Amino acid sequence: MLHILAEFFSAAARRYNQLTMNTATPRVPAIVLHKPLQALNTLGIAASATAYLPVSSYADLQAVRADQSLSTLPRLVLGGGSNLVLSSNFDGLVLHLVNQGKIVVGEDDNYTIVRAQAGENWHAFVQWTLNQNLPGLENLSLIPGSVGAAPIQNIGAYGSELKDFFHSLTYFDFATGEVCVLDRDACRFGYRDSIFKHELRNRAVILEVSFSFPRSWQPNLSYSELANEISARGLITPSAFEISEAVIAIRHRKLPDPAVIGNVGSFFKNPFVAHEIHGALKEKYPQLVSYPQADGSIKLAAGWLIDQCGWKGRSLGAAGVHEKQALVLINRGGASGADILKLAHAIHEDVRLRFGVTLEIEPVVI
Ligand SMILES: Cc1cc2nc3c(=O)[nH]c(=O)nc-3n(C[C@H](O)[C@H](O)[C@H](O)COP(=O)(O)OP(=O)(O)OC[C@H]3O[C@@H](n4cnc5c(N)ncnc54)[C@H](O)[C@@H]3O)c2cc1C
């Protein structure tokens, strides 16, 4: 593993050094002005951007940075728009990652390393890895969005997280103009968290992501709903494909399709509380849904807390809470970002007053 790691890093650096030399005079990219963003965010909010650029290569970013009229604009990096709340029109430059491509870049007796460009669709990429006989990402099937955005919040579902199979990534640093490579530790992945939400916020544009697939694959059925679905299908030793199919079926049952009903999946993170607080809550609410963590803290199910406050299926104007899943806020048609945030605030306050627990919004609010 160490051997392919070292080779990988020097190859990435070589590739980008060549690019730097080839683009000494960066071309000015074709900017679109007053770009409507409704079709580019899964909440379907009718906002627009002052300027928009589909980014297909590192050279596009280099050109933006070299152009003073563009480099001074506020920037929004956009993938599939499935984890964004546009609270108003965006008065700046949207950089929409559309670069495509995925290849096996190295393998040894224990691991296979795969590299994918940021603009690749996440679910299509997962299916491609399964078709290459590289199991691992099956529990993360059908998560909307792009490969490039997946590390931002260390996407996770059904007992698995991106970091479990992450190898490294390459990003363009707007502050320095450099292309940098980060490995798993350097990304500081946490629960729906990474360095890109902190030090590298508003600075890094992820260009490509690499994954490491161990040859010794084991199914991950730690999440009881998935384990139940697998046994309901009569599967004793499920393949990665069969797990992917089960995950897809559960997600179709539970979550609204953003192509039909605007949403960003879970709107709030599951909150963590100390052992004593959990004990007090459990005494008062014996049905409390909670998951003990290895570090001694307890994760609460935000959806359960919201449901108990009576929000499931309710609306505030055109913004609503999904009928089947209290954690999912939806656009019932014509909701603005402000409408969605007003509803989120009302839910936040109800949960805080009733349970003394503070909910944190999961999507990025712009
Ligand atoms: C129905 C539904 C179900 C979902 N289920 C899950 C789930 O199970 N688990 C989960 O973790 N998430 C889930 N999500 C949330 C979402 O799909 C993920 O967070 C996804 O990774 C977002 O990808 P995106 O390309 O749409 O990002 P966007 O919404 O375009 O961007 C999200 C953030 O990442 C930044 N960003 C995007 N691309 C880049 C890049 N290349 N470089 C730097 N910054 C970038 C943006 O600036 C923004 O801050 C769900 C969403 C929906 C609509």
Coordinates of C-alpha atoms and ligand atoms in Angstrom, one line a residue:
M1 CA 0.0 0.0 0.0
L2 CA 2.8 2.4 1.0
H3 CA 4.5 1.7 -2.3
I4 CA 1.5 2.6 -4.5
L5 CA 0.8 5.6 -2.3
A6 CA 4.2 7.1 -2.9
E7 CA 4.0 6.5 -6.6
F8 CA 0.5 7.9 -6.7
F9 CA 1.5 11.2 -5.0
S10 CA 4.5 11.8 -7.2
A11 CA 2.4 11.0 -10.4
A12 CA -0.3 13.5 -9.3
A13 CA 2.3 16.2 -8.7
R14 CA 4.0 15.5 -12.1
R15 CA 0.7 15.7 -14.0
Y16 CA -0.2 19.1 -12.5
N17 CA 3.3 20.5 -12.8
Q18 CA 3.0 19.7 -16.6
L19 CA -0.3 21.4 -16.7
T20 CA 1.1 24.5 -15.0
M21 CA 3.8 24.7 -17.6
N22 CA 1.4 24.2 -20.5
T23 CA -0.9 27.0 -19.3
A24 CA 1.6 29.9 -18.8
T25 CA -0.9 32.3 -20.5
P26 CA -4.3 31.0 -19.3
R27 CA -7.2 31.6 -21.8
V28 CA -10.1 33.7 -20.5
P29 CA -13.0 31.2 -20.0
A30 CA -16.4 31.8 -21.4
I31 CA -18.5 33.2 -18.5
V32 CA -22.3 33.1 -18.6
L33 CA -24.0 36.1 -17.1
H34 CA -27.2 36.1 -15.1
K35 CA -27.4 32.3 -15.0
P36 CA -30.7 30.8 -13.6
L37 CA -29.8 28.1 -11.0
Q38 CA -33.2 26.5 -10.4
A39 CA -32.3 23.4 -12.5
L40 CA -28.9 23.2 -10.8
N41 CA -30.1 22.8 -7.2
T42 CA -32.2 19.8 -6.1
L43 CA -34.4 22.0 -3.8
G44 CA -35.5 23.7 -7.0
I45 CA -35.1 27.2 -5.6
A46 CA -35.5 29.8 -8.3
A47 CA -32.3 31.8 -7.7
S48 CA -29.7 33.1 -10.2
A49 CA -26.0 33.8 -10.3
T50 CA -24.4 37.0 -11.5
A51 CA -21.8 34.9 -13.4
Y52 CA -21.4 31.2 -14.1
L53 CA -18.6 29.1 -15.5
P54 CA -18.7 25.3 -16.2
V55 CA -15.2 24.2 -15.1
S56 CA -13.8 21.3 -17.1
S57 CA -10.2 21.6 -16.2
Y58 CA -7.6 23.0 -13.8
A59 CA -6.7 25.5 -16.5
D60 CA -10.2 27.1 -16.2
L61 CA -9.5 27.8 -12.5
Q62 CA -6.1 29.1 -13.2
A63 CA -7.6 31.5 -15.7
V64 CA -10.2 32.7 -13.3
R65 CA -7.5 33.3 -10.6
A66 CA -5.3 35.2 -13.1
D67 CA -8.2 37.5 -14.2
Q68 CA -8.6 40.3 -11.7
S69 CA -12.2 41.1 -12.5
L70 CA -13.1 37.4 -11.9
S71 CA -10.8 36.6 -9.0
T72 CA -12.2 39.3 -6.8
L73 CA -15.8 38.1 -7.1
P74 CA -17.4 35.9 -4.3
R75 CA -17.2 32.3 -5.5
L76 CA -19.6 29.4 -5.1
V77 CA -18.3 26.0 -6.2
L78 CA -21.1 23.8 -7.4
G79 CA -21.5 20.1 -8.0
G80 CA -24.9 18.5 -8.3
G81 CA -26.5 21.2 -6.1
S82 CA -28.0 18.5 -3.8
N83 CA -26.6 19.9 -0.5
L84 CA -27.2 23.6 -1.0
V85 CA -29.8 26.1 0.2
L86 CA -29.7 29.2 -2.0
S87 CA -31.1 31.8 0.4
S88 CA -31.1 34.5 -2.3
N89 CA -29.6 35.3 -5.7
F90 CA -25.9 34.7 -5.7
D91 CA -24.0 37.9 -6.4
G92 CA -20.8 36.3 -7.6
L93 CA -19.2 33.6 -9.8
V94 CA -20.5 30.1 -9.7
L95 CA -17.8 27.5 -10.6
H96 CA -19.7 24.4 -11.8
L97 CA -17.4 21.3 -11.8
V98 CA -18.2 19.3 -15.0
N99 CA -14.9 17.5 -15.5
Q100 CA -15.4 13.8 -16.3
G101 CA -13.4 10.6 -16.2
K102 CA -12.6 7.6 -14.0
I103 CA -9.7 5.1 -14.2
V104 CA -7.9 2.4 -12.3
V105 CA -4.6 4.0 -11.6
G106 CA -2.7 1.3 -9.7
E107 CA -3.0 -2.0 -7.9
D108 CA -0.9 -4.4 -5.9
D109 CA -1.7 -7.6 -4.1
N110 CA -3.9 -5.9 -1.5
Y111 CA -5.4 -2.8 -3.0
T112 CA -6.8 -1.2 -6.2
I113 CA -6.6 2.6 -6.5
V114 CA -9.2 4.3 -8.6
R115 CA -9.3 8.0 -9.6
A116 CA -12.4 9.9 -10.6
Q117 CA -12.9 13.5 -11.8
A118 CA -14.9 15.8 -9.6
G119 CA -17.7 16.4 -12.1
E120 CA -18.6 12.7 -12.2
N121 CA -22.0 11.7 -10.9
W122 CA -21.6 9.9 -7.6
H123 CA -24.1 7.1 -8.1
A124 CA -22.9 6.4 -11.6
F125 CA -19.4 6.2 -10.2
V126 CA -20.5 3.7 -7.5
Q127 CA -22.1 1.5 -10.1
W128 CA -19.0 1.7 -12.3
T129 CA -16.8 0.6 -9.4
L130 CA -19.1 -2.4 -8.8
N131 CA -19.0 -3.2 -12.5
Q132 CA -15.2 -3.2 -12.3
N133 CA -15.5 -5.8 -9.5
L134 CA -14.4 -3.3 -6.9
P135 CA -16.8 -3.7 -4.0
G136 CA -16.9 -1.1 -1.1
L137 CA -19.0 1.8 -2.0
E138 CA -22.3 -0.2 -2.4
N139 CA -23.8 1.2 0.9
L140 CA -23.4 4.7 -0.5
S141 CA -25.5 3.9 -3.6
L142 CA -28.0 6.5 -4.9
I143 CA -26.7 9.4 -2.9
P144 CA -27.2 12.4 -5.3
G145 CA -24.4 14.7 -6.3
S146 CA -20.9 14.7 -7.6
V147 CA -17.7 12.8 -6.8
G148 CA -16.0 16.2 -6.0
A149 CA -18.5 17.1 -3.3
A150 CA -18.5 13.7 -1.6
P151 CA -15.5 14.5 0.6
I152 CA -16.8 17.9 1.7
Q153 CA -19.2 16.4 4.2
N154 CA -17.7 12.8 4.2
I155 CA -21.0 11.5 2.8
G156 CA -22.4 8.6 4.7
A157 CA -25.3 6.2 4.7
Y158 CA -26.3 2.7 5.9
G159 CA -23.3 2.3 8.2
S160 CA -20.7 3.4 5.7
E161 CA -18.9 6.7 5.0
L162 CA -16.8 8.0 2.1
K163 CA -13.7 8.0 4.4
D164 CA -13.8 4.2 4.6
F165 CA -12.6 3.8 1.0
F166 CA -11.0 7.2 0.4
H167 CA -7.4 7.3 -0.7
S168 CA -6.6 11.0 -1.5
L169 CA -7.7 14.0 -3.5
T170 CA -6.4 16.8 -5.5
Y171 CA -7.6 20.3 -5.1
F172 CA -6.9 23.8 -6.5
D173 CA -6.1 26.3 -3.8
F174 CA -7.5 29.7 -4.8
A175 CA -5.5 31.4 -2.0
T176 CA -2.1 30.3 -3.5
G177 CA -2.9 29.1 -7.0
E178 CA -1.3 25.8 -6.2
V179 CA -2.6 22.3 -6.8
C180 CA -2.3 20.2 -3.6
V181 CA -2.8 16.5 -2.8
L182 CA -4.4 15.5 0.6
D183 CA -4.5 12.0 2.0
R184 CA -7.2 10.7 4.4
D185 CA -5.7 12.0 7.6
A186 CA -5.1 15.4 6.1
C187 CA -8.8 15.7 5.1
R188 CA -9.8 15.4 8.8
F189 CA -13.0 13.6 8.1
G190 CA -15.7 13.5 10.8
Y191 CA -19.4 13.0 10.9
R192 CA -20.6 15.0 7.9
D193 CA -17.4 17.0 8.3
S194 CA -14.0 17.6 6.8
I195 CA -11.3 20.2 6.5
F196 CA -13.2 21.7 3.6
K197 CA -15.8 23.0 6.0
H198 CA -13.2 24.7 8.1
E199 CA -9.6 25.9 7.1
L200 CA -10.2 25.2 3.4
R201 CA -13.7 26.6 3.1
N202 CA -14.1 29.1 0.2
R203 CA -10.6 28.2 -0.8
A204 CA -10.3 24.7 -2.2
V205 CA -11.8 23.4 -5.4
I206 CA -11.6 19.6 -5.5
L207 CA -10.6 18.4 -8.9
E208 CA -10.4 14.7 -8.5
V209 CA -10.8 12.1 -5.8
S210 CA -9.0 8.7 -5.5
F211 CA -10.4 5.6 -3.7
S212 CA -8.6 2.6 -2.3
F213 CA -10.4 -0.8 -2.6
P214 CA -9.0 -3.6 -0.5
R215 CA -9.1 -7.0 -2.2
S216 CA -10.5 -8.6 1.0
W217 CA -14.1 -7.2 0.9
Q218 CA -16.6 -7.9 3.6
P219 CA -20.3 -6.8 3.4
N220 CA -21.1 -4.1 5.8
L221 CA -24.6 -4.9 7.3
S222 CA -24.1 -3.0 10.5
Y223 CA -27.1 -0.9 9.9
S224 CA -30.1 -2.9 11.0
E225 CA -32.5 -1.6 8.3
L226 CA -30.2 -2.8 5.6
A227 CA -29.6 -6.1 7.4
N228 CA -33.4 -6.6 7.6
E229 CA -33.8 -5.8 3.9
I230 CA -31.1 -8.3 2.9
S231 CA -32.7 -11.1 5.0
A232 CA -36.1 -10.2 3.7
R233 CA -34.7 -10.8 0.2
G234 CA -33.5 -14.3 1.4
L235 CA -29.8 -13.4 0.9
I236 CA -27.3 -15.2 3.2
T237 CA -24.1 -14.1 1.6
P238 CA -25.1 -11.0 -0.4
S239 CA -22.8 -9.7 -3.2
A240 CA -21.9 -6.0 -3.3
F241 CA -24.4 -5.7 -6.2
E242 CA -27.2 -7.2 -4.1
I243 CA -26.4 -4.8 -1.2
S244 CA -26.4 -1.9 -3.7
E245 CA -29.9 -3.0 -5.0
A246 CA -31.2 -3.3 -1.4
V247 CA -29.9 0.2 -0.5
I248 CA -31.5 1.6 -3.7
A249 CA -34.8 -0.1 -2.8
I250 CA -34.8 1.3 0.8
R251 CA -33.9 4.8 -0.5
H252 CA -36.7 4.7 -3.1
R253 CA -39.2 3.8 -0.3
K254 CA -38.0 6.3 2.2
L255 CA -36.8 9.4 0.4
P256 CA -38.5 11.7 -2.0
D257 CA -36.9 11.8 -5.5
P258 CA -35.5 15.4 -6.0
A259 CA -36.5 15.2 -9.6
V260 CA -40.2 15.1 -8.4
I261 CA -40.1 16.9 -5.0
G262 CA -37.4 19.5 -4.3
N263 CA -35.2 18.5 -1.3
V264 CA -31.7 18.1 -0.1
G265 CA -32.0 14.8 1.8
S266 CA -31.5 15.1 5.6
F267 CA -31.9 18.8 6.5
F268 CA -30.4 18.5 10.0
K269 CA -27.4 16.5 11.3
N270 CA -28.1 13.9 14.0
P271 CA -27.1 15.6 17.3
F272 CA -24.6 14.1 19.8
V273 CA -25.3 14.5 23.5
A274 CA -23.4 13.5 26.7
H275 CA -24.2 10.4 28.6
E276 CA -26.0 12.2 31.4
I277 CA -28.1 14.3 29.1
H278 CA -29.1 11.2 27.3
G279 CA -30.0 9.5 30.6
A280 CA -32.3 12.4 31.6
L281 CA -34.0 12.5 28.2
K282 CA -34.5 8.7 28.2
E283 CA -36.2 8.8 31.5
K284 CA -38.6 11.5 30.3
Y285 CA -39.0 10.0 26.8
P286 CA -38.6 6.2 27.0
Q287 CA -39.1 5.9 23.2
L288 CA -36.1 8.2 22.5
V289 CA -34.1 6.8 19.5
S290 CA -30.4 6.9 20.2
Y291 CA -27.2 5.3 19.2
P292 CA -24.2 4.9 21.7
Q293 CA -20.9 5.9 20.1
A294 CA -17.4 4.5 20.7
D295 CA -16.2 7.8 22.4
G296 CA -19.0 7.5 25.0
S297 CA -21.3 10.2 23.5
I298 CA -24.7 9.3 22.3
K299 CA -26.2 10.1 18.8
L300 CA -29.8 11.0 18.8
A301 CA -32.1 10.6 15.8
A302 CA -32.9 14.2 14.7
G303 CA -35.9 12.8 12.7
W304 CA -37.5 11.3 15.8
L305 CA -37.1 14.6 17.7
I306 CA -38.7 16.6 14.9
D307 CA -41.5 14.0 14.5
Q308 CA -42.3 14.2 18.3
C309 CA -42.7 18.0 17.8
G310 CA -45.5 17.2 15.3
W311 CA -43.7 18.5 12.2
K312 CA -43.9 15.4 9.9
G313 CA -46.1 16.3 6.9
R314 CA -46.7 19.9 8.0
S315 CA -46.0 23.0 6.0
L316 CA -45.1 26.7 6.4
G317 CA -46.2 28.3 3.2
A318 CA -44.6 26.5 0.2
A319 CA -41.9 24.9 2.5
G320 CA -42.8 21.6 4.1
V321 CA -41.7 18.5 6.0
H322 CA -41.9 15.3 4.1
E323 CA -44.8 12.9 5.0
K324 CA -42.6 9.9 5.5
Q325 CA -39.4 11.3 6.8
A326 CA -39.4 14.2 9.3
L327 CA -35.7 14.9 8.6
V328 CA -36.4 15.9 5.0
L329 CA -37.6 19.4 4.2
I330 CA -39.3 19.8 0.9
N331 CA -40.2 22.5 -1.6
R332 CA -43.9 22.1 -2.3
G333 CA -43.6 24.4 -5.3
G334 CA -42.3 27.9 -5.5
A335 CA -40.6 28.0 -2.1
S336 CA -37.7 30.4 -1.8
G337 CA -34.6 29.7 0.2
A338 CA -35.9 32.1 2.8
D339 CA -39.1 30.0 3.1
I340 CA -37.1 26.8 3.7
L341 CA -34.9 28.5 6.3
K342 CA -37.9 30.0 8.1
L343 CA -39.4 26.5 8.4
A344 CA -36.0 25.1 9.5
H345 CA -35.8 27.8 12.2
A346 CA -39.3 27.0 13.5
I347 CA -38.3 23.3 13.8
H348 CA -35.0 24.1 15.4
E349 CA -36.8 26.2 18.0
D350 CA -39.4 23.6 18.8
V351 CA -36.8 20.8 19.3
R352 CA -34.7 23.1 21.4
L353 CA -37.6 24.1 23.7
R354 CA -39.0 20.6 24.1
F355 CA -35.8 18.5 24.4
G356 CA -33.1 21.1 25.1
V357 CA -31.2 19.8 22.1
T358 CA -29.8 22.1 19.4
L359 CA -30.1 20.9 15.8
E360 CA -27.4 21.8 13.2
I361 CA -28.4 22.4 9.5
E362 CA -26.6 19.8 7.3
P363 CA -26.7 21.5 3.8
V364 CA -24.6 24.5 3.0
V365 CA -26.6 27.7 3.2
I366 CA -25.5 30.3 0.6
Ligands
LIG1 C1 -32.6 12.8 -1.8 C2 -31.2 13.1 -1.2 C3 -30.6 12.2 -0.4 C4 -29.4 12.4 0.2 N1 -28.8 11.4 1.0 C5 -27.6 11.6 1.5 C6 -27.0 10.6 2.3 O1 -27.5 9.5 2.5 N2 -25.8 10.9 2.9 C7 -25.1 12.1 2.7 O2 -24.0 12.2 3.2 N3 -25.7 13.1 1.9 C8 -26.9 12.9 1.4 N4 -27.5 13.9 0.6 C9 -26.8 15.2 0.4 C10 -25.9 15.3 -0.9 O3 -26.4 14.4 -1.8 C11 -24.4 15.1 -0.6 O4 -24.0 15.9 0.4 C12 -23.6 15.2 -1.9 O5 -22.3 14.9 -1.7 C13 -23.6 16.7 -2.4 O6 -23.0 16.7 -3.7 P1 -23.3 17.8 -4.7 O7 -22.4 17.6 -5.9 O8 -24.7 17.9 -5.1 O9 -22.8 19.1 -3.9 P2 -23.4 20.6 -4.0 O10 -24.7 20.6 -3.4 O11 -23.2 21.1 -5.3 O12 -22.3 21.3 -3.0 C14 -22.3 21.0 -1.6 C15 -21.1 21.8 -1.0 O13 -19.9 21.2 -1.5 C16 -19.2 22.3 -2.2 N5 -18.6 21.7 -3.4 C17 -19.2 21.0 -4.4 N6 -18.3 20.5 -5.2 C18 -17.1 20.9 -4.8 C19 -15.8 20.7 -5.3 N7 -15.5 20.0 -6.4 N8 -14.7 21.3 -4.7 C20 -15.0 22.0 -3.5 N9 -16.2 22.2 -3.0 C21 -17.3 21.6 -3.7 C22 -20.2 23.4 -2.5 O14 -19.6 24.6 -2.6 C23 -21.1 23.3 -1.3 O15 -20.5 23.9 -0.2 C24 -28.7 13.6 0.0 C25 -29.3 14.6 -0.8 C26 -30.6 14.3 -1.4 C27 -31.2 15.4 -2.3

